[in-house]
XYZ file of C-alpha atoms in Angstrom:
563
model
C 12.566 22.145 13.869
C 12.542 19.648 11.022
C 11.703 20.317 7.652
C 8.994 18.855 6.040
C 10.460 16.675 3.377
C 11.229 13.272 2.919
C 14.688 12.684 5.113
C 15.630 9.945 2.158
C 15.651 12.445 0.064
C 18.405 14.996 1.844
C 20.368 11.862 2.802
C 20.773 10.931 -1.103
C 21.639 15.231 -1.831
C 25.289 15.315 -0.641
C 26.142 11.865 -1.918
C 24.677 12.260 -5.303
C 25.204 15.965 -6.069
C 28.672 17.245 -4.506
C 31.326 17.419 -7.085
C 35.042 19.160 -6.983
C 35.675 21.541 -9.490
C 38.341 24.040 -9.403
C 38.908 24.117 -6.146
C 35.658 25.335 -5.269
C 32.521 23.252 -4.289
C 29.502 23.313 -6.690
C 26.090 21.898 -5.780
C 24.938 21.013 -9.308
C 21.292 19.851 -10.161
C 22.184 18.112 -13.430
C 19.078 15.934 -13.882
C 15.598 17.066 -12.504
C 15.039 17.209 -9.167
C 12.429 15.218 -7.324
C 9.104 17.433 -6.145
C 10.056 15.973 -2.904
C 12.885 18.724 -2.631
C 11.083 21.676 -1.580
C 12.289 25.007 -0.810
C 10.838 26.086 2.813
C 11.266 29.924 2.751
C 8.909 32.396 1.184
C 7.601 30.326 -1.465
C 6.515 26.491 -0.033
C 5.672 25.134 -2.801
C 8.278 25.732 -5.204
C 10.781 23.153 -6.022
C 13.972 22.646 -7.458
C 15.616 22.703 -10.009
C 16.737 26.297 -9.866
C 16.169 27.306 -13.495
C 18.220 30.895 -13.447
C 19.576 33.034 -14.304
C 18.385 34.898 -11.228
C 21.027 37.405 -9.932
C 20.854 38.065 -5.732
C 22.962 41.296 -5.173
C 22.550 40.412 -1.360
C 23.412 37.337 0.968
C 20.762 34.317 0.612
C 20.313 31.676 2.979
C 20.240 28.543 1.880
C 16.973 26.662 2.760
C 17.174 24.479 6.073
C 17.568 21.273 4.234
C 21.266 21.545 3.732
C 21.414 22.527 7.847
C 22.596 18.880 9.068
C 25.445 18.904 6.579
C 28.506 19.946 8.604
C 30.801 20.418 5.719
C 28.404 23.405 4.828
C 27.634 24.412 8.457
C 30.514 26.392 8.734
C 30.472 27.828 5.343
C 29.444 31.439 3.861
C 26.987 30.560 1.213
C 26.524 32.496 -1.728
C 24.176 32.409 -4.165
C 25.516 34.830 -7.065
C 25.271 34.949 -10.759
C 22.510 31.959 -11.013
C 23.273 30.448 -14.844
C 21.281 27.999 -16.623
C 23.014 25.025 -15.037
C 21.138 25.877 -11.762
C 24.480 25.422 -9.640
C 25.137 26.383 -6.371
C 28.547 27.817 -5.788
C 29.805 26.847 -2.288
C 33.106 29.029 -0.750
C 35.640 26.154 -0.104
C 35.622 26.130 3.634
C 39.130 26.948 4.176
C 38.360 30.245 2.331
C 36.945 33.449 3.617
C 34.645 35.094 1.359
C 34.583 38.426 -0.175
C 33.789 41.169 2.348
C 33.478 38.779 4.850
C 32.603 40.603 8.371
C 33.291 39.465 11.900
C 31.087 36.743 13.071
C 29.432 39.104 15.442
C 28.318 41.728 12.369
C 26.693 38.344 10.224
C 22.888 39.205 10.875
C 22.115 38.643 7.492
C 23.167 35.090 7.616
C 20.159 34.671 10.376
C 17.618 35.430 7.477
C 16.567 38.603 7.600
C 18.320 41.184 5.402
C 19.414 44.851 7.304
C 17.748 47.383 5.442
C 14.568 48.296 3.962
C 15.863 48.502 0.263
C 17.790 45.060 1.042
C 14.520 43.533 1.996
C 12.284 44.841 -1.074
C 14.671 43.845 -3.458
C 14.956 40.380 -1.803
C 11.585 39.909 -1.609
C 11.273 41.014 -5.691
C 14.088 38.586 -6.519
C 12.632 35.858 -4.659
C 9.244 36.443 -6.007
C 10.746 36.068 -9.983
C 12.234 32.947 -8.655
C 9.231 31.030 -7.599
C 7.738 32.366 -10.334
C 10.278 30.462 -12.295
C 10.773 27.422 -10.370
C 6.883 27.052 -10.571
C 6.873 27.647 -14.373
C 10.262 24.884 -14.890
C 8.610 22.496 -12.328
C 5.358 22.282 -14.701
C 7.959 21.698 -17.613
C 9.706 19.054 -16.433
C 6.871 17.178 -15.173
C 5.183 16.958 -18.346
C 7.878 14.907 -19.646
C 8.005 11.889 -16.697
C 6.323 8.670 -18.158
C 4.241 6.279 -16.207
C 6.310 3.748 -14.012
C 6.949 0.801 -15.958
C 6.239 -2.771 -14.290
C 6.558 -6.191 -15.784
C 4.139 -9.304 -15.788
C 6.038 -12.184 -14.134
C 4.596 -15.688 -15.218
C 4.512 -18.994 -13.649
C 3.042 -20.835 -16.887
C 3.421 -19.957 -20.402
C -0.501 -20.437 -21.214
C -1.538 -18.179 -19.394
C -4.377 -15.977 -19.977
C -2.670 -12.972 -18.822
C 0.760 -13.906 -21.035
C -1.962 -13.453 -23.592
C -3.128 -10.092 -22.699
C -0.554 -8.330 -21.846
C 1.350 -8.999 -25.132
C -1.950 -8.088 -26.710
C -2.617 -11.417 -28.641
C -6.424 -12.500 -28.796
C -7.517 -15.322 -26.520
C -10.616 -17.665 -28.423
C -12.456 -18.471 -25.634
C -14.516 -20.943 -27.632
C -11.863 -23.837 -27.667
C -11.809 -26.762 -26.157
C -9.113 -26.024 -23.931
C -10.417 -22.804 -22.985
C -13.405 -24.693 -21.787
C -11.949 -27.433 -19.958
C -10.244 -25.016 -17.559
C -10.644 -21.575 -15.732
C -8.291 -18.960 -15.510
C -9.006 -15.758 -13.924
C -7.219 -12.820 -12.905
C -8.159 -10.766 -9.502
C -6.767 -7.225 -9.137
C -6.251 -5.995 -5.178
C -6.289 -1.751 -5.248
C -6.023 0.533 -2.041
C -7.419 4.053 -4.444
C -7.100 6.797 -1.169
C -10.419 8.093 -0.300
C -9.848 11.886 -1.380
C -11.423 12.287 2.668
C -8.522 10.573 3.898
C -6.200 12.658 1.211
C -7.391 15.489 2.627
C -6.907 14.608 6.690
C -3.786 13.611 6.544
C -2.030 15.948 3.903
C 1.081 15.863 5.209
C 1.454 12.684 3.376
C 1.443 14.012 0.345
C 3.627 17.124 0.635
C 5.849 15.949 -2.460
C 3.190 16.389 -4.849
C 2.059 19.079 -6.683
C -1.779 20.176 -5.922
C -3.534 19.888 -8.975
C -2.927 16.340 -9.203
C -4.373 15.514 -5.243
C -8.061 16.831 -6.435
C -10.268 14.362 -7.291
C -11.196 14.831 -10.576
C -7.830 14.480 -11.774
C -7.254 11.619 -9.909
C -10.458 9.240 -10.825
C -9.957 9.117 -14.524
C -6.279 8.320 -13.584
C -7.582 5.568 -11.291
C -10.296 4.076 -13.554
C -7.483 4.108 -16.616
C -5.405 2.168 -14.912
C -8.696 -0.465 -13.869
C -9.090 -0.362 -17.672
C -6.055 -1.480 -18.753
C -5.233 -4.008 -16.252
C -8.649 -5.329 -17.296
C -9.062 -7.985 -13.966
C -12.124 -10.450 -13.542
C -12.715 -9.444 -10.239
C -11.706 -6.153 -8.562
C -11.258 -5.632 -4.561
C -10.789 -2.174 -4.037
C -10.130 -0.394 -0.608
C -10.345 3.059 0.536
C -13.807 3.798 -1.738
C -15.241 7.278 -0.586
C -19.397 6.476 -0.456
C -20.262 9.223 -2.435
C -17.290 9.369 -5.352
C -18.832 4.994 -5.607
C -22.484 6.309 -5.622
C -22.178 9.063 -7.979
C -19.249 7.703 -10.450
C -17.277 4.858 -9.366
C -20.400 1.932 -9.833
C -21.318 3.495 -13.116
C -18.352 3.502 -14.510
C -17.149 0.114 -13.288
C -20.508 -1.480 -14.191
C -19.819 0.015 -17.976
C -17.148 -1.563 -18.107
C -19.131 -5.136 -17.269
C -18.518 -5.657 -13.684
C -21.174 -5.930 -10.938
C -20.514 -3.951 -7.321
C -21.064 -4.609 -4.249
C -20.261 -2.189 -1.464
C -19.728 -1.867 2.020
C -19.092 1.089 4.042
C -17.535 1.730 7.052
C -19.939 2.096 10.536
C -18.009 5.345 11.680
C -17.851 8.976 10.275
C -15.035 8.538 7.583
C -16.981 7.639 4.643
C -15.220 5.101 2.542
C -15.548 1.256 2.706
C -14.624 -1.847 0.445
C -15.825 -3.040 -2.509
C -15.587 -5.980 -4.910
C -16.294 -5.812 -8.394
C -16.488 -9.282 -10.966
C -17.316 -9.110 -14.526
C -20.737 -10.916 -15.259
C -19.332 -12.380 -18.423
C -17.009 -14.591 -16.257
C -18.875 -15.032 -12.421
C -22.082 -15.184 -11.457
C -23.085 -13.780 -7.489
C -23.877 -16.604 -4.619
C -24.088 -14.856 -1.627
C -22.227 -11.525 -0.437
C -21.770 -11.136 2.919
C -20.573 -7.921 4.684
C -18.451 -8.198 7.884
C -18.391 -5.093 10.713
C -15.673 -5.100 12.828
C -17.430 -2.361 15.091
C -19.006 -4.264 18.332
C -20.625 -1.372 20.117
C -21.022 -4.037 23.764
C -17.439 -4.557 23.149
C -14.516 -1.795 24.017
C -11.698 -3.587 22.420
C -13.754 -2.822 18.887
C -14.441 0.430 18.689
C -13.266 1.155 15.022
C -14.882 1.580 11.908
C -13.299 -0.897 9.692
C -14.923 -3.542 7.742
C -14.535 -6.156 5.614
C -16.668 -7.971 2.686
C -16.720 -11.688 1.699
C -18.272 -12.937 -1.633
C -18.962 -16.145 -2.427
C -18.802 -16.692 -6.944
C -19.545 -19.311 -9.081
C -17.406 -18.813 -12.490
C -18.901 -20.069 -15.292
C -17.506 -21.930 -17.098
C -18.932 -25.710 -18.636
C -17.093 -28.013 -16.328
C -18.231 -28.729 -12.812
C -20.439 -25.820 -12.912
C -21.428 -25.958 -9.430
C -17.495 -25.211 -8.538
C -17.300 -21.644 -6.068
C -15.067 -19.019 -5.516
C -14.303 -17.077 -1.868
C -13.650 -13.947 -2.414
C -12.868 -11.836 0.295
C -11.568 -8.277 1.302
C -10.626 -5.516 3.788
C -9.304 -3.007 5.106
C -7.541 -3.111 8.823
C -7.058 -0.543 11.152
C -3.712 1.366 11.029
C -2.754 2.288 14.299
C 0.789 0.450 14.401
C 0.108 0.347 18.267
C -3.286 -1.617 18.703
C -2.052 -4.847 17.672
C -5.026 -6.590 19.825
C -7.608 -4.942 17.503
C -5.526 -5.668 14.232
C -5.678 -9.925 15.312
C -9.347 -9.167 16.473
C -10.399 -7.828 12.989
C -8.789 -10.663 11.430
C -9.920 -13.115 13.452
C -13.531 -11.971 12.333
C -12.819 -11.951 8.666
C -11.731 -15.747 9.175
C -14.527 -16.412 10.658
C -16.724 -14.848 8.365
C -14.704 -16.531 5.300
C -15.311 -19.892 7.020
C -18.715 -19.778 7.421
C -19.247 -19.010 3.829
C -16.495 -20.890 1.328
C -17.454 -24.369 3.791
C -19.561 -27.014 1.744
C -22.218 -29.502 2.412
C -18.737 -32.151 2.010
C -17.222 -30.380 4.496
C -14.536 -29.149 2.853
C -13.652 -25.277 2.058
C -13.970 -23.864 -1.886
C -10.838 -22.156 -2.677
C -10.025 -18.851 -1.089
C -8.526 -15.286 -1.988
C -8.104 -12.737 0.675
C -7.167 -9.719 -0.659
C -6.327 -5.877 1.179
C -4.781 -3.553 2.792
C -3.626 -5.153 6.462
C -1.807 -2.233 7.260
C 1.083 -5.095 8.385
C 4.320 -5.968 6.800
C 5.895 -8.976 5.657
C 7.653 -11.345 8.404
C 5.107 -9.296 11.182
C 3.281 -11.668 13.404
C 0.249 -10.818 12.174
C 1.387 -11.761 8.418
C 2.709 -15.068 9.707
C -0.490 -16.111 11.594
C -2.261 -15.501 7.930
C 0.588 -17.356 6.053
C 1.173 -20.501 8.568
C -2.265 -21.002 10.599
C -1.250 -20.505 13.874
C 0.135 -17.763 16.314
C 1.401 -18.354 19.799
C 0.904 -14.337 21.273
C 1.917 -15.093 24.532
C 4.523 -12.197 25.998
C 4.032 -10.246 22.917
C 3.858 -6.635 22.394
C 1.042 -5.042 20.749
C 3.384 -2.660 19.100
C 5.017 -5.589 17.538
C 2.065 -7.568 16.104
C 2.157 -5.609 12.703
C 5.296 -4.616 12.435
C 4.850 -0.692 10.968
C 7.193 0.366 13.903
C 10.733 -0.625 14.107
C 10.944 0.546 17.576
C 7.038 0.188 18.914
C 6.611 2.767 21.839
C 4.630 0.850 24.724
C 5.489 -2.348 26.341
C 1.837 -3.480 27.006
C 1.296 -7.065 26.185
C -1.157 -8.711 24.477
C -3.996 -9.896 27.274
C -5.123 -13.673 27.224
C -7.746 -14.322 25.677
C -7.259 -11.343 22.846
C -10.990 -10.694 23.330
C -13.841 -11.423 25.172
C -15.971 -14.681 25.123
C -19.055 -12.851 23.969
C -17.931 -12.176 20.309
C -18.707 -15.567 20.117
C -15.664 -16.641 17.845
C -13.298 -19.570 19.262
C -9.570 -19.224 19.150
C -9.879 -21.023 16.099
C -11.570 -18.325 14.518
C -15.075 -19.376 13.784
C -18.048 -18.880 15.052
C -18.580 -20.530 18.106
C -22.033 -21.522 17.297
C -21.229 -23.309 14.273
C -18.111 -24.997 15.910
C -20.496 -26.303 18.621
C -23.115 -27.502 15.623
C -20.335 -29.566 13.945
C -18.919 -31.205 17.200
C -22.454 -32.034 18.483
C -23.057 -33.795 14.813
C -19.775 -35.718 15.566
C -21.039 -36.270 19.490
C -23.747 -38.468 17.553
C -21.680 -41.094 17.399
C -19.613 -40.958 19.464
C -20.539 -44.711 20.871
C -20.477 -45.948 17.734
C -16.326 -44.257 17.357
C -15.888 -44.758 20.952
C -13.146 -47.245 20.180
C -10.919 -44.871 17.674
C -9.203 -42.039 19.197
C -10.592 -38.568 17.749
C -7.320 -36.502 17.135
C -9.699 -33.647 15.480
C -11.515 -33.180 18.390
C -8.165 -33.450 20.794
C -6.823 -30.621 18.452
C -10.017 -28.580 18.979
C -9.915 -29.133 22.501
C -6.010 -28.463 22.978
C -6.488 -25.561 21.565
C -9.194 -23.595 23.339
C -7.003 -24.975 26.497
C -4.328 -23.405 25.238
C -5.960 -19.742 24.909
C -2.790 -17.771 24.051
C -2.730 -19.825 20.594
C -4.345 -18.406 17.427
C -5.253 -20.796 14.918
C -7.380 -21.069 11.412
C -8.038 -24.051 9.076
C -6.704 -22.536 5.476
C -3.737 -22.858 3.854
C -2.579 -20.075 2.490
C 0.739 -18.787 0.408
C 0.918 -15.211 -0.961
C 0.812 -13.860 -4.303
C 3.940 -11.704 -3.934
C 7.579 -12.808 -2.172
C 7.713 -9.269 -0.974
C 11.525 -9.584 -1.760
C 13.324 -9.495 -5.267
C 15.118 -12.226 -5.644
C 18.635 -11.157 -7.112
C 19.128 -8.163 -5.274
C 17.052 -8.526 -1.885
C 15.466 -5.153 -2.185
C 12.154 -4.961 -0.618
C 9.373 -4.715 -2.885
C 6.823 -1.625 -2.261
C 2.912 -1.521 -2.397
C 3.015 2.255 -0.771
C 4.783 5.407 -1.231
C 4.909 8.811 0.420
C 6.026 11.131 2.181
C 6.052 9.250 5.946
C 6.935 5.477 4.482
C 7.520 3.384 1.486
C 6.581 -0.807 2.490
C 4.684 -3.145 1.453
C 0.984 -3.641 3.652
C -1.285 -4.844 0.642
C -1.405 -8.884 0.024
C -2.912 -11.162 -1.929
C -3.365 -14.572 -0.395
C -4.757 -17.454 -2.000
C -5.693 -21.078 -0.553
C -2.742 -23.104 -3.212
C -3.280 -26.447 -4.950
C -0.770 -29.219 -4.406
C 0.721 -28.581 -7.620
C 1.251 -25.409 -7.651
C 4.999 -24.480 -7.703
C 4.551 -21.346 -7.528
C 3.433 -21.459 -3.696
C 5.277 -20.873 -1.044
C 6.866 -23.722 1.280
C 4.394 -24.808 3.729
C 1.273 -24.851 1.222
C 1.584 -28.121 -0.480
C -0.987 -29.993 1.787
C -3.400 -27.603 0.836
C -7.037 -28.007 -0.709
C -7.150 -30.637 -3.349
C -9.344 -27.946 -5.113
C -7.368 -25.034 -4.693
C -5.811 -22.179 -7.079
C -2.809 -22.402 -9.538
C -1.186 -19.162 -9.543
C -0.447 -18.444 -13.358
C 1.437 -14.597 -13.140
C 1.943 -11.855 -11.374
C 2.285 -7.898 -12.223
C 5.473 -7.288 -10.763
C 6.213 -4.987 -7.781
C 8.273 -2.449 -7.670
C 11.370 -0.791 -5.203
C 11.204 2.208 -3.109
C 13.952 3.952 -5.586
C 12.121 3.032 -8.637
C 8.893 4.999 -7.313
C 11.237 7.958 -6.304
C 12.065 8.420 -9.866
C 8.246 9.498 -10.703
C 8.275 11.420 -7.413
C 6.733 8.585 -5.105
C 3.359 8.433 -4.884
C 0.709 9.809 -6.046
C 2.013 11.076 -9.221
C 1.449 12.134 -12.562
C 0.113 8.806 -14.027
C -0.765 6.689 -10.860
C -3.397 8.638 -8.615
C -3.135 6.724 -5.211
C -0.771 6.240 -2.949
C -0.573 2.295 -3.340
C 0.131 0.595 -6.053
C -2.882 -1.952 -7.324
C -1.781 -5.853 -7.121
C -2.718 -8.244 -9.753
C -2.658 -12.082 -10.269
C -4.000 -14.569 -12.338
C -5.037 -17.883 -11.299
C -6.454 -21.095 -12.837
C -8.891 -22.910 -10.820
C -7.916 -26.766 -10.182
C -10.506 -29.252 -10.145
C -10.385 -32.407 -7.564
């Protein structure tokens, strides 16, 4: 069968490791090895580099990840004489080894050596060599440095600018005052439950750092230095946030609130602000779980928070702040749309004011989607036509979705009481019959709003919401076209966590489509920059070393535009 390690990784072997050299082939491991490469045979966990010299008196079969290679298929490996370069010297396959017997005599080459003294001193030699692979391994990884990422900006005053190259801010200016820049951090930290469950995820690293105490002070360093006004965190285990994770946030000067997911996996979302810079409206938890309705039957949640920052101009300005965590399952599409349907509806409800209009809006998590998916285009344009479309194909995790079922019109039942609009139904119905008030009066003027509203719910295979909003992150580099990452591991490396924001009209650095947004809306200021699938390889993926989950935590500062 297949072996359990990262197919990238044995694609990239032969390319980057097979050199010619005296007419015989040598497998050299000149530069460490990633932890991804692991040996299979009677010691799991070891990895390479080989660090020799180990001397095997006896044929040695080569682990099952060089297997697919047919230049090596039909060649007698040997592994003799092991020096400090940790080579592997490969017959040339037009060559017959020493000794060689007829094919019909080569049982050793099927693993198992003939005799009793052949096995015992195999099983010695190979018991030195994990021994010494293990002891190398620990080395080598003492010496890897945390991956290094950039801050991109967007304006040169910016707070973060400041930060970052560690010049004081005086918050006691008058410029300081007449504005209000924040910066909001979005971190997926893996529940060590979920760690646990799904393990084969995280086969590439090393034990010691997948246990939770060496992970947390990992996570809440990085929290530390990043230093974000307001923190939306995803994958929180209940009891790590009740008996660490509050009180060590709220030392740091944030406030928590927390909610938990309805099933039997116990993590949730949270959102954290710092006091010093927001004070708490309302927060408002959102359950996804409808236990009269089959289509939502999972756990997942979401949490909205309306803020008030304070700052001395237009004090009674507010903040949305909202966050989640969607289900995964690439092929259940209809819940995915569902779930997000009732965080919009949610977010609605709360960032609307007694004008009319919506306060400006951040939506930050994991959406277990990818860029371009229909799912991330509904978010990003307002409006999704599902008609003939796949489930498998609404998030866009599978390439090749297995299933043809299509997406049933309407997505779900009347009785969740949320329109196709997504809001509540009840509230919809409020505003029109405030409208239907005078409606003699207007009879004369054509209501397009109402038309729209009306076209719509006619139209039940269209999805649409009322915000505008761009993304933090292209999800692209620019000069190159490389994907950026949020998530690395063993299965997949993409990006699934977002930041969106509702965008002022002058803010360049949003994304075409969001000019005729809010009049109050955000500026974005800066970015921490994302990194590549290849650039995470080269600290063995994640989690590693220095960064303790297996997502990466987004950041962005924003200034907050007045009307």
């Amino acid at each position: 069968g297949r072996h359990s390690m990262l197919p990238r990784q044995v694609q990239r072997l032969g390319r980057d490791w097979i050199a010619h050299w005296n007419g015989s082939q040598i497998l050299a491991l000149n530069s460490p090895v990633p932890n991804c490469m692991r040996w299979a045979g009677y010691c799991p966990w070891a990895s390479f580099p080989l660090p020799g010299p180990v001397d095997f008196s006896v044929n040695w079969r080569v682990p099952p990840f060089f297997g697919p290679w047919r230049q090596f298929q039909n060649s007698n490996w040997q592994l003799d004489n092991f020096t400090q370069s940790s080579c592997f010297h490969l017959p040339n396959p037009s060559m017959k080894s020493e000794g060689e017997e007829p094919l019909t005599k080569k049982r050793r080459l099927s693993g198992q050596p003939s005799t009793p003294e052949e096995a015992a001193n195999f099983s010695n030699q190979k018991e030195a060599l994990c021994l010494s692979v293990a002891q190398n391994e620990e080395k080598h990884s003492s010496k890897k440095g945390p991956v290094k990422r950039h801050w991109e900006y967007f304006c040169q005053n910016s707070r973060a600018m400041k930060i970052f190259e560690n010049k004081e801010t005086d918050q006691s200016n008058t410029e300081s005052e007449a504005k209000f820049d924040f910066t909001v951090m979005s971190y997926n930290i893996l529940s060590q439950n979920l760690l646990e469950d799904n393990s084969h995820l995280y086969k590439h690293c090393r034990q010691r750092l997948l246990i939770w105490t060496y992970r947390f002070p990992n996570i809440l360093q990085e929290i530390k230095e990043l230093d974000a006004d307001v923190l939306c965190l995803q994958e929180v285990q209940e009891d790590h946030y009740r008996k660490e994770i509050k009180s060590s946030l709220e030392s740091l000067g944030y406030h928590c609130e927390y909610k938990m997911r309805t099933g039997r996996k116990p993590d949730g979302c949270a959102i954290c602000f710092k006091t010093s810079r927001f004070s708490l409206i309302s927060s408002n938890p959102v359950e996804f779980f409808r236990r009269d309705i089959p289509l939502l039957d999972r756990d997942n949640v979401g949490l909205v928070l309306l803020l008030q920052p304070k700052f001395h101009c237009e004090t009674n300005a507010t903040i949305c702040i909202a966050n989640t965590h969607l289900l995964y399952n690439p092929r259940r599409g209809d819940i995915k749309l569902t779930q997000l349907a009732m965080l919009l509806a949610e977010i609605a409800s709360v960032a609307l004011q007694k004008d009319g209009t919506f306060c400006p809006i951040i939506i930050c998590g994991d959406f277990n989607s990818v860029p371009g998916s229909p799912l991330y285009r509904f978010i990003k344009e307002g409006k999704l036509n599902y008609e003939g479309l796949a489930i498998g194909k609404v998030s866009g995790q599978e390439q090749f979705p297995r299933g043809q079922r299509i997406l049933s019109i309407p997505i779900w039942p009347k009785k969740l009481g949320i329109s196709q609009n997504c809001v509540y139904e009840i509230k919809q119905q409020q505003k029109e019959g405030n409208a239907g008030q005078f409606l003699e009066l207007e009879s004369a003027k054509p209501d397009n709003t109402q038309e729209a509203v009306i076209a719509s719910e006619k139209l039940s295979s269209k999805l649409q919401h009322c915000f505008k909003l761009s993304s933090v992150y292209s999800h692209y580099f620019p000069e190159t076209g490389i994907p950026e990452v949020t998530t690395c591991h063993s299965r997949s490396a993409v990006t699934v966590d977002y930041i969106f924001y509702s965008a002022a009209n002058n803010d360049t650095a949003a994304q075409t489509g969001a000019e005729d947004s809010f009049h109050r809306g955000l500026k974005l200021l800066g970015r921490l920059a994302l990194l590549t699938e290849k650039d995470l390889w080269t600290v063995n993926g994640l989690p590693n070393e220095n960064n303790s989950s297996d997502h990466l935590p987004l950041l962005a500062e924003f200034r907050l535009i007045a009307r």
